[in-house]
Amino acid sequence: MISTYLKAPFQFEQRDVPMPQIGQDDVLIKVKACGFCGHDMILAKYAASEWQPFGHEFSGIVEKAGDNVRHLSVGDKVVLETSTFSPLSTSSRNGRVDLDKDIINYMVPRESMGFSEHTAAPASLCVKFDKMSFIEGSMIEPLGVAVDMFKVAEVGLNDDVLVVGIGPIGLMAVQLAKAAGARKIYAAGRSRSPKRAELAKKFGADEIIYMDIDDIQTYTFERGGVDKVLLTAPPALIEPCTHTLNMGGILSFIGIAYGEGVMASFDSNLVHHRKIQIRASDAVPALYFPMCIDMVEAGMVDLKSLVSHTFDLKDAVASLKAYINDPMTAVKAVMTNE
């Protein structure tokens, strides 16, 4: 069967690999749709020094189930959590499943992942769905990431919110902030991506800040600053974003970097005297999938509008290169496998 691999810088190839074998607690999934995520982009750009399969934002159909699997049947439509907590861990038993790192994990070495015809996964990671499309299903994983960041920031009624980074997760965060009753939403991105700015306005952003044109630290906010920052961009932006927060503001961030980029600094006196909180959001273990599915199926969150590029699995190599080279209209690329 076909499995797609990547290697930095921006190399893709497809291989003929064996059909995955499953254990007693696993399922074999026919992949129907898989998204190309920001972490895949980092791997493809510079982080993957060796060839590796990729794709963890996917939906599909259960084709085979292990002997111990009880909650899934052949033919079920499922989305995949990248990891889940252990019910036996100390954190979970103390009621903090979000802090459990003794996880059941899909992100381990394997020959085929989401950009393949089939993949094998622990059945405990699969969440069933019914009404939404497979393409929408492929974006439940990043929506879960956005929900985690949103919850960590405690966005609430009448808050002024700044979303920094208007890729797919940032655009989902704009929708969540709007649904939560934010008073005013600012979305910050780069001017080279007009499609993303257009979507941010559609989803409820009141103002767009182009960070390659305007200095976010000196931007004129209606209330002098904002109450919450949702940062989906590199950690280096933590420092300038602290300057946008009002007294008692909260900054939630999910940005990932490698090498020197992992280091972030900030003015401790500013943070101290404004009583600012900087909170890390890390969606490991993955949570909130049933909630995310409900919100999509109820029409509360629009995922379809985020999809700018779709392509068949057999065309993945050329199509991914085309997506990467199209910053003007690129938002989200999704592979389909009929």
XYZ file of C-alpha atoms in Angstrom:
338
model
C 0.000 0.000 0.000
C 1.020 3.658 -0.385
C 2.635 5.572 2.486
C 4.013 9.097 2.138
C 7.322 10.160 3.719
C 9.055 13.495 4.233
C 12.583 14.747 4.894
C 13.984 18.247 5.294
C 14.235 20.468 3.405
C 10.810 20.009 1.793
C 11.372 16.580 0.296
C 8.457 14.161 -0.124
C 8.221 10.656 -1.531
C 5.786 7.745 -1.572
C 6.691 4.178 -0.749
C 5.062 0.795 -1.136
C 4.940 -0.580 2.419
C 3.285 -3.660 3.981
C -0.268 -3.430 5.305
C 0.009 -2.657 9.048
C -0.514 -5.517 11.480
C -2.649 -4.921 14.559
C -2.454 -6.201 18.104
C -5.312 -7.239 20.371
C -5.941 -3.658 21.525
C -5.537 -2.005 18.114
C -7.605 -1.198 15.043
C -6.742 -0.992 11.364
C -8.052 2.256 9.890
C -8.633 3.062 6.238
C -7.599 6.710 6.121
C -10.210 8.886 4.398
C -8.771 12.367 5.020
C -5.591 13.741 6.596
C -4.493 17.306 7.245
C -0.986 18.695 6.774
C -0.299 20.480 10.058
C 2.084 23.150 11.278
C 4.283 20.555 12.963
C 4.486 18.611 9.695
C 5.630 21.874 8.119
C 8.388 22.263 10.723
C 9.514 18.677 10.108
C 9.528 19.215 6.356
C 11.296 22.569 6.573
C 14.216 21.687 8.855
C 13.529 19.236 11.691
C 13.329 15.849 9.897
C 16.916 14.817 9.253
C 15.847 11.334 8.122
C 12.951 10.085 6.002
C 9.852 9.509 8.106
C 6.111 8.926 7.636
C 3.820 11.710 8.806
C 0.225 12.754 9.309
C -1.646 12.647 12.615
C -4.680 14.800 11.800
C -6.880 12.194 10.174
C -10.262 10.524 10.024
C -11.189 7.181 8.574
C -13.122 3.932 8.807
C -12.354 0.969 11.047
C -11.557 -2.013 8.814
C -10.343 -4.489 11.442
C -10.429 -4.592 15.241
C -8.281 -6.522 17.702
C -9.790 -9.202 19.927
C -9.871 -6.973 23.018
C -11.602 -4.024 21.323
C -15.170 -3.564 22.566
C -16.163 0.049 21.889
C -15.504 0.000 18.136
C -16.839 -2.095 15.266
C -15.820 -2.589 11.660
C -17.357 0.231 9.616
C -17.273 2.869 12.372
C -16.191 6.362 11.322
C -13.471 7.609 13.653
C -11.089 10.455 14.345
C -7.820 9.832 16.146
C -6.518 11.399 19.326
C -2.734 11.568 19.041
C -2.479 10.427 22.666
C -4.643 9.729 25.664
C -4.132 9.560 29.405
C -3.702 6.413 31.449
C -6.627 5.909 33.858
C -4.181 4.275 36.290
C -1.719 7.158 36.548
C -1.394 9.225 39.705
C -2.421 12.415 37.899
C -5.532 10.822 36.422
C -6.568 9.292 39.735
C -6.151 12.729 41.323
C -8.546 14.177 38.764
C -5.953 15.853 36.536
C -5.933 13.783 33.364
C -4.522 16.819 31.558
C -1.259 16.470 33.519
C -0.724 12.782 32.781
C 2.360 12.083 30.697
C 2.131 8.297 31.103
C 0.260 8.366 27.824
C -0.929 5.936 25.191
C 0.674 7.483 22.127
C 0.161 7.267 18.361
C 3.300 9.332 17.705
C 5.775 6.446 17.807
C 7.902 5.058 14.945
C 5.797 3.208 12.372
C 5.810 2.642 8.598
C 2.525 4.368 7.862
C 0.704 7.297 9.427
C -2.106 9.534 8.205
C -0.691 10.243 4.751
C -1.178 6.583 3.831
C -3.903 4.271 2.613
C -4.137 2.551 6.005
C -2.682 2.951 9.473
C -2.854 0.964 12.692
C -3.579 2.664 16.011
C -4.504 1.847 19.604
C -8.290 1.548 19.750
C -8.332 3.714 22.890
C -7.315 6.706 20.755
C -10.299 6.445 18.407
C -13.407 8.609 18.842
C -16.502 7.841 16.768
C -18.447 10.449 14.837
C -21.530 10.425 12.643
C -22.694 13.592 10.892
C -19.640 15.596 9.864
C -17.546 14.925 6.754
C -14.249 13.066 6.780
C -12.483 16.322 5.854
C -13.991 18.026 8.911
C -13.046 14.960 10.929
C -9.424 15.389 9.926
C -9.433 18.792 11.635
C -10.812 17.695 14.994
C -7.267 17.139 16.285
C -6.140 20.754 15.667
C -9.492 21.995 16.965
C -8.728 20.116 20.178
C -5.401 21.955 20.331
C -7.220 25.285 19.906
C -9.736 24.380 22.621
C -6.921 23.479 25.029
C -5.209 26.839 24.433
C -8.564 28.635 24.756
C -9.357 26.931 28.061
C -5.888 27.568 29.484
C -6.352 31.289 28.774
C -9.791 31.346 30.452
C -11.323 33.532 27.753
C -14.658 34.854 28.960
C -17.528 37.255 28.471
C -16.508 40.859 27.678
C -12.797 40.039 27.324
C -10.705 41.791 24.702
C -8.682 39.058 23.014
C -5.594 39.078 20.806
C -4.984 35.988 18.659
C -1.409 35.963 17.366
C -0.817 33.698 14.393
C -3.788 33.190 12.085
C -3.054 29.777 10.720
C -5.737 27.103 11.110
C -5.439 26.838 14.911
C -5.435 30.610 15.334
C -8.510 30.893 13.100
C -10.236 28.248 15.188
C -9.293 30.218 18.308
C -10.929 33.340 16.856
C -14.171 31.385 16.492
C -13.953 30.054 20.044
C -13.310 33.510 21.484
C -16.288 34.886 19.577
C -18.532 32.066 20.812
C -17.354 32.684 24.398
C -18.569 36.287 24.309
C -15.337 38.206 23.774
C -16.043 41.924 23.469
C -13.407 42.639 20.845
C -11.048 40.324 18.973
C -7.764 41.366 17.390
C -6.082 38.928 15.000
C -2.374 39.350 14.235
C -0.633 37.783 11.260
C 1.468 38.663 8.241
C 0.386 40.662 5.230
C 1.608 37.992 2.797
C -1.402 35.803 3.710
C -4.494 37.829 2.764
C -6.734 34.755 2.694
C -6.082 34.105 6.377
C -6.863 37.715 7.274
C -10.090 37.487 5.281
C -11.115 34.366 7.210
C -10.227 35.962 10.553
C -12.660 38.803 9.764
C -15.309 36.298 8.677
C -14.959 34.389 11.950
C -15.324 37.468 14.151
C -12.041 39.378 14.318
C -12.740 43.097 14.643
C -9.267 44.268 13.633
C -6.347 42.706 11.763
C -2.800 43.593 12.803
C -0.053 42.922 10.250
C 3.019 42.265 12.364
C 5.406 42.781 9.447
C 3.998 46.314 9.078
C 2.872 47.393 12.556
C 4.698 47.035 15.889
C 2.363 45.008 18.050
C 3.868 46.531 21.217
C 2.823 50.047 20.246
C -0.468 49.163 18.538
C -3.412 51.290 19.693
C -5.857 48.940 21.403
C -9.244 50.347 22.327
C -8.776 49.582 26.026
C -5.056 50.279 26.011
C -4.339 46.577 25.764
C -6.109 43.222 25.854
C -7.220 40.849 28.577
C -6.157 37.587 26.931
C -3.545 36.630 24.337
C -3.766 33.350 22.422
C -0.328 32.825 20.882
C -0.024 30.232 18.117
C 3.247 31.609 16.742
C 6.908 30.968 17.740
C 7.897 31.418 21.425
C 10.041 34.461 20.552
C 6.778 36.430 20.350
C 5.953 35.846 24.010
C 7.941 38.948 25.031
C 6.306 41.477 22.682
C 2.894 39.998 23.455
C 3.310 40.641 27.195
C 3.361 44.360 26.346
C -0.150 44.107 24.906
C -1.721 42.759 28.106
C -3.675 44.846 30.563
C -3.440 44.435 34.322
C -4.059 40.800 35.286
C -3.913 39.601 31.692
C -3.269 35.994 30.688
C -1.126 34.791 27.783
C -1.603 31.210 26.607
C 0.887 29.846 24.066
C 1.330 26.696 22.003
C 4.240 27.730 19.789
C 6.927 25.117 19.161
C 10.490 25.809 18.058
C 13.796 23.979 17.791
C 17.418 24.973 18.391
C 17.971 28.516 19.597
C 14.321 29.309 18.915
C 13.212 27.422 22.020
C 14.481 30.239 24.256
C 12.094 33.029 25.202
C 12.629 36.022 27.494
C 10.437 38.765 28.907
C 10.573 41.880 31.069
C 10.065 40.451 34.552
C 9.208 43.855 36.026
C 6.435 44.405 33.481
C 5.038 40.915 34.074
C 5.337 41.330 37.840
C 3.751 44.758 38.180
C 0.927 44.060 35.731
C 0.311 40.688 37.404
C 0.475 38.969 34.021
C 0.271 35.192 33.788
C 2.100 33.251 31.056
C 0.591 29.783 30.647
C 1.717 26.915 28.448
C -0.869 24.936 26.522
C 0.247 21.448 25.523
C -2.477 19.195 24.116
C -0.743 16.018 25.314
C -2.720 14.039 26.201
C -5.263 15.066 23.590
C -8.594 16.049 25.139
C -11.992 17.510 24.281
C -12.631 15.498 21.081
C -16.310 14.715 21.839
C -16.868 18.414 22.571
C -15.120 19.394 19.349
C -17.201 16.941 17.298
C -20.394 18.286 18.902
C -19.437 21.897 18.127
C -18.713 21.104 14.479
C -21.840 19.018 13.977
C -23.937 21.730 15.666
C -22.489 24.426 13.380
C -20.754 26.335 16.185
C -17.326 26.061 14.538
C -16.716 26.298 10.792
C -13.895 24.010 9.654
C -14.824 23.700 5.987
C -13.884 27.311 5.219
C -10.339 26.664 6.444
C -9.595 24.147 3.696
C -7.748 25.897 0.886
C -6.152 22.865 -0.793
C -7.456 19.321 -1.237
C -5.819 16.518 -3.194
C -5.813 12.749 -3.631
C -3.302 10.596 -1.785
C -1.685 9.528 -5.065
C -0.957 13.187 -5.838
C 0.387 14.069 -2.389
C 4.018 14.728 -3.351
C 3.290 17.343 -6.022
C 0.278 18.782 -4.183
C 2.122 19.376 -0.917
C 4.885 21.219 -2.757
C 2.253 23.357 -4.493
C 0.600 24.154 -1.154
C 3.895 25.133 0.460
C 4.671 27.445 -2.462
C 1.298 29.210 -2.312
C 1.408 31.496 0.767
C -1.095 33.955 -0.711
C -4.020 31.516 -0.520
C -2.723 28.653 1.641
C -4.618 28.009 4.856
C -5.132 24.270 5.295
C -4.191 21.366 3.031
C -6.149 18.122 3.366
C -5.440 14.834 1.609
C -8.364 12.599 0.702
C -8.248 8.886 -0.013
C -11.219 7.421 -1.795
